[in-house]
PDB file of C-alpha atoms in Angstrom:
ATOM      1  CA  MET J   1     155.652 100.218  92.311  1.00  0.00           C
ATOM      2  CA  LEU J   2     152.775 102.575  91.076  1.00  0.00           C
ATOM      3  CA  ILE J   3     149.695 103.633  92.904  1.00  0.00           C
ATOM      4  CA  PHE J   4     147.203 106.047  91.666  1.00  0.00           C
ATOM      5  CA  ASP J   5     146.249 109.491  94.512  1.00  0.00           C
ATOM      6  CA  ARG J   6     142.568 109.593  94.080  1.00  0.00           C
ATOM      7  CA  GLU J   7     142.885 112.686  96.423  1.00  0.00           C
ATOM      8  CA  GLN J   8     145.867 114.480  93.789  1.00  0.00           C
ATOM      9  CA  HIS J   9     144.604 112.373  90.654  1.00  0.00           C
ATOM     10  CA  ARG J  10     148.101 111.710  90.149  1.00  0.00           C
ATOM     11  CA  LEU J  11     150.128 108.486  89.602  1.00  0.00           C
ATOM     12  CA  VAL J  12     152.942 107.929  91.731  1.00  0.00           C
ATOM     13  CA  GLY J  13     156.449 105.653  91.796  1.00  0.00           C
ATOM     14  CA  PRO J  14     159.323 105.312  93.343  1.00  0.00           C
ATOM     15  CA  GLN J  15     161.064 107.839  90.834  1.00  0.00           C
ATOM     16  CA  GLY J  16     158.357 110.884  90.821  1.00  0.00           C
ATOM     17  CA  SER J  17     154.336 111.256  89.977  1.00  0.00           C
ATOM     18  CA  LEU J  18     152.440 112.451  86.795  1.00  0.00           C
ATOM     19  CA  PRO J  19     149.482 113.943  87.345  1.00  0.00           C
ATOM     20  CA  VAL J  20     145.635 112.583  85.798  1.00  0.00           C
ATOM     21  CA  LEU J  21     143.451 115.139  84.795  1.00  0.00           C
ATOM     22  CA  GLU J  22     140.472 114.420  87.058  1.00  0.00           C
ATOM     23  CA  GLU J  23     137.809 113.275  84.480  1.00  0.00           C
ATOM     24  CA  ASP J  24     139.982 110.775  82.312  1.00  0.00           C
ATOM     25  CA  ASP J  25     138.392 107.495  83.377  1.00  0.00           C
ATOM     26  CA  ILE J  26     140.773 105.444  81.066  1.00  0.00           C
ATOM     27  CA  THR J  27     143.633 105.857  83.405  1.00  0.00           C
ATOM     28  CA  ARG J  28     141.692 105.758  86.880  1.00  0.00           C
ATOM     29  CA  LYS J  29     140.313 102.160  85.451  1.00  0.00           C
ATOM     30  CA  LEU J  30     143.623 100.749  84.504  1.00  0.00           C
ATOM     31  CA  ALA J  31     145.030 102.748  88.318  1.00  0.00           C
ATOM     32  CA  MET J  32     142.192 100.042  89.845  1.00  0.00           C
ATOM     33  CA  LEU J  33     143.248  97.256  87.782  1.00  0.00           C
ATOM     34  CA  ILE J  34     146.763  97.821  88.489  1.00  0.00           C
ATOM     35  CA  GLU J  35     146.234  97.740  92.139  1.00  0.00           C
ATOM     36  CA  GLY J  36     144.025  95.184  92.038  1.00  0.00           C
ATOM     37  CA  GLU J  37     146.149  92.909  90.140  1.00  0.00           C
ATOM     38  CA  CYS J  38     150.058  93.696  90.683  1.00  0.00           C
ATOM     39  CA  ASP J  39     149.067  94.885  94.437  1.00  0.00           C
ATOM     40  CA  ALA J  40     149.188  93.163  97.963  1.00  0.00           C
ATOM     41  CA  LEU J  41     145.687  95.246  97.664  1.00  0.00           C
ATOM     42  CA  GLY J  42     143.323  92.635  95.582  1.00  0.00           C
ATOM     43  CA  PRO J  43     140.441  92.747  93.405  1.00  0.00           C
ATOM     44  CA  ARG J  44     137.957  93.672  95.931  1.00  0.00           C
ATOM     45  CA  GLN J  45     139.892  96.725  98.193  1.00  0.00           C
ATOM     46  CA  ALA J  46     140.944  98.104  95.112  1.00  0.00           C
ATOM     47  CA  ALA J  47     137.304  98.479  93.661  1.00  0.00           C
ATOM     48  CA  GLU J  48     135.903  99.601  96.943  1.00  0.00           C
ATOM     49  CA  ALA J  49     139.210 102.591  96.944  1.00  0.00           C
ATOM     50  CA  PHE J  50     138.152 103.453  93.176  1.00  0.00           C
ATOM     51  CA  GLY J  51     134.407 103.692  94.331  1.00  0.00           C
ATOM     52  CA  PHE J  52     133.529 100.402  91.938  1.00  0.00           C
ATOM     53  CA  SER J  53     131.576  96.983  93.374  1.00  0.00           C
ATOM     54  CA  LYS J  54     133.658  94.383  93.325  1.00  0.00           C
ATOM     55  CA  SER J  55     131.375  92.860  90.167  1.00  0.00           C
ATOM     56  CA  ARG J  56     132.038  95.747  87.798  1.00  0.00           C
ATOM     57  CA  TYR J  57     135.653  95.554  89.143  1.00  0.00           C
ATOM     58  CA  TYR J  58     135.915  92.118  87.243  1.00  0.00           C
ATOM     59  CA  GLN J  59     134.098  93.255  83.927  1.00  0.00           C
ATOM     60  CA  ILE J  60     136.401  95.915  83.528  1.00  0.00           C
ATOM     61  CA  ARG J  61     139.585  92.913  83.541  1.00  0.00           C
ATOM     62  CA  LYS J  62     137.871  90.698  81.317  1.00  0.00           C
ATOM     63  CA  ALA J  63     136.783  94.635  78.926  1.00  0.00           C
ATOM     64  CA  PHE J  64     140.413  94.823  79.174  1.00  0.00           C
ATOM     65  CA  GLN J  65     141.827  91.296  78.888  1.00  0.00           C
ATOM     66  CA  LEU J  66     139.779  91.549  75.290  1.00  0.00           C
ATOM     67  CA  HIS J  67     140.496  94.788  73.984  1.00  0.00           C
ATOM     68  CA  GLY J  68     142.837  96.424  76.481  1.00  0.00           C
ATOM     69  CA  SER J  69     143.020  99.926  77.176  1.00  0.00           C
ATOM     70  CA  LYS J  70     140.364 101.080  74.338  1.00  0.00           C
ATOM     71  CA  ALA J  71     137.468  98.793  76.414  1.00  0.00           C
ATOM     72  CA  LEU J  72     138.354 101.025  79.993  1.00  0.00           C
ATOM     73  CA  ALA J  73     136.334 104.035  78.142  1.00  0.00           C
ATOM     74  CA  CYS J  74     133.313 105.780  79.236  1.00  0.00           C
ATOM     75  CA  HIS J  75     130.522 104.501  76.665  1.00  0.00           C
ATOM     76  CA  LYS J  76     127.006 106.769  76.111  1.00  0.00           C
ATOM     77  CA  ARG J  77     124.034 104.578  77.023  1.00  0.00           C
ATOM     78  CA  GLY J  78     120.896 104.569  75.100  1.00  0.00           C
ATOM     79  CA  PRO J  79     120.545 104.369  71.325  1.00  0.00           C
ATOM     80  CA  LYS J  80     122.736 106.150  69.478  1.00  0.00           C
ATOM     81  CA  ARG J  81     121.125 107.823  67.378  1.00  0.00           C
ATOM     82  CA  GLN J  82     117.142 107.908  65.751  1.00  0.00           C
ATOM     83  CA  TYR J  83     115.645 104.577  64.934  1.00  0.00           C
ATOM     84  CA  ARG J  84     112.448 106.357  64.039  1.00  0.00           C
ATOM     85  CA  ARG J  85     112.828 110.109  63.588  1.00  0.00           C
ATOM     86  CA  THR J  86     115.161 109.414  60.912  1.00  0.00           C
ATOM     87  CA  GLN J  87     116.589 111.657  57.872  1.00  0.00           C
ATOM     88  CA  GLU J  88     113.679 110.295  55.309  1.00  0.00           C
ATOM     89  CA  VAL J  89     110.832 110.300  58.207  1.00  0.00           C
ATOM     90  CA  THR J  90     112.419 114.328  58.847  1.00  0.00           C
ATOM     91  CA  ARG J  91     112.020 114.979  55.730  1.00  0.00           C
ATOM     92  CA  GLN J  92     108.257 113.653  54.373  1.00  0.00           C
ATOM     93  CA  VAL J  93     107.193 115.919  57.315  1.00  0.00           C
ATOM     94  CA  ILE J  94     108.268 118.734  56.473  1.00  0.00           C
ATOM     95  CA  ARG J  95     107.291 117.949  52.786  1.00  0.00           C
ATOM     96  CA  HIS J  96     103.506 117.293  54.049  1.00  0.00           C
ATOM     97  CA  ARG J  97     103.780 120.445  55.769  1.00  0.00           C
ATOM     98  CA  PHE J  98     104.987 122.315  53.439  1.00  0.00           C
ATOM     99  CA  LEU J  99     101.943 121.008  51.067  1.00  0.00           C
ATOM    100  CA  ASP J 100      98.762 120.977  53.244  1.00  0.00           C
ATOM    101  CA  PRO J 101      99.933 123.927  56.227  1.00  0.00           C
ATOM    102  CA  ASP J 102      96.475 123.619  57.681  1.00  0.00           C
ATOM    103  CA  ALA J 103      97.294 119.878  58.560  1.00  0.00           C
ATOM    104  CA  THR J 104      97.748 118.488  62.222  1.00  0.00           C
ATOM    105  CA  ALA J 105     100.527 116.134  63.385  1.00  0.00           C
ATOM    106  CA  GLU J 106      97.917 113.672  63.606  1.00  0.00           C
ATOM    107  CA  VAL J 107      96.821 113.960  60.015  1.00  0.00           C
ATOM    108  CA  ILE J 108     100.437 114.330  58.599  1.00  0.00           C
ATOM    109  CA  ALA J 109     101.350 110.633  61.030  1.00  0.00           C
ATOM    110  CA  GLN J 110      98.835 108.718  59.565  1.00  0.00           C
ATOM    111  CA  LYS J 111     100.121 109.410  55.679  1.00  0.00           C
ATOM    112  CA  ILE J 112     103.508 108.809  56.722  1.00  0.00           C
ATOM    113  CA  ARG J 113     102.480 105.620  57.917  1.00  0.00           C
ATOM    114  CA  GLN J 114     100.404 104.802  55.266  1.00  0.00           C
ATOM    115  CA  THR J 115     103.648 104.682  52.785  1.00  0.00           C
ATOM    116  CA  GLY J 116     105.397 102.365  54.843  1.00  0.00           C
ATOM    117  CA  LEU J 117     107.733 104.055  57.637  1.00  0.00           C
ATOM    118  CA  THR J 118     106.330 104.202  61.344  1.00  0.00           C
ATOM    119  CA  ILE J 119     106.018 107.325  63.025  1.00  0.00           C
ATOM    120  CA  SER J 120     104.050 108.708  65.873  1.00  0.00           C
ATOM    121  CA  THR J 121     102.204 111.860  66.089  1.00  0.00           C
ATOM    122  CA  ARG J 122     104.418 112.758  68.884  1.00  0.00           C
ATOM    123  CA  SER J 123     107.627 112.840  66.520  1.00  0.00           C
ATOM    124  CA  VAL J 124     105.252 114.381  64.261  1.00  0.00           C
ATOM    125  CA  GLU J 125     105.206 116.757  66.554  1.00  0.00           C
ATOM    126  CA  ARG J 126     108.867 117.156  67.587  1.00  0.00           C
ATOM    127  CA  VAL J 127     109.355 117.268  63.598  1.00  0.00           C
ATOM    128  CA  ILE J 128     107.526 120.631  63.151  1.00  0.00           C
ATOM    129  CA  GLU J 129     108.684 122.217  66.154  1.00  0.00           C
ATOM    130  CA  ASP J 130     111.920 121.499  65.795  1.00  0.00           C
ATOM    131  CA  PHE J 131     111.903 123.043  62.654  1.00  0.00           C
ATOM    132  CA  GLY J 132     109.493 125.975  63.431  1.00  0.00           C
ATOM    133  CA  LEU J 133     106.900 125.137  60.889  1.00  0.00           C
ATOM    134  CA  GLN J 134     104.232 125.513  63.559  1.00  0.00           C
ATOM    135  CA  LYS J 135     101.454 127.345  62.525  1.00  0.00           C
ATOM    136  CA  LYS J 136     101.558 131.192  62.876  1.00  0.00           C
ATOM    137  CA  THR J 137      98.324 131.841  65.251  1.00  0.00           C
ATOM    138  CA  SER J 138      97.464 135.940  65.487  1.00  0.00           C
ATOM    139  CA  SER J 139      97.629 137.498  68.884  1.00  0.00           C
ATOM    140  CA  LEU J 140      94.541 139.071  69.850  1.00  0.00           C
ATOM    141  CA  SER J 141      94.966 142.470  71.201  1.00  0.00           C
ATOM    142  CA  SER J 142      92.490 144.733  72.084  1.00  0.00           C
ATOM    143  CA  ALA J 143      92.639 148.408  70.482  1.00  0.00           C
ATOM    144  CA  THR J 144      92.610 151.783  73.326  1.00  0.00           C
TER     145      THR J 144
END
């Protein structure tokens, strides 16, 4: 029978073992499913042994049954792209900043919103910071 040695991160079988990278979530989840479905361990104990809840075990199993091993990969949560600060909005912020260097972020945001694009004043400030378009401030130094 094939088992996963969690301490040494190895798949171990009757003829030998195969090392598994510690960050390899796909193999770890697959080993859990194998132990839970094909071994006497059962789903609940397999999930606990691998640090998952019973309900998460069944979610992983269902994903595997529907999409195969690629469904076992961990996916980044949250937005996959910036949906407010699009390339077009960023270009417009830069354009307005160059046309009127003295305009505040609030004024630039208002001008962009008037064209039908959505952007907050804080997003305009972030674009200005990201591209180094802040106003130059004169340093006050005392001459001695």
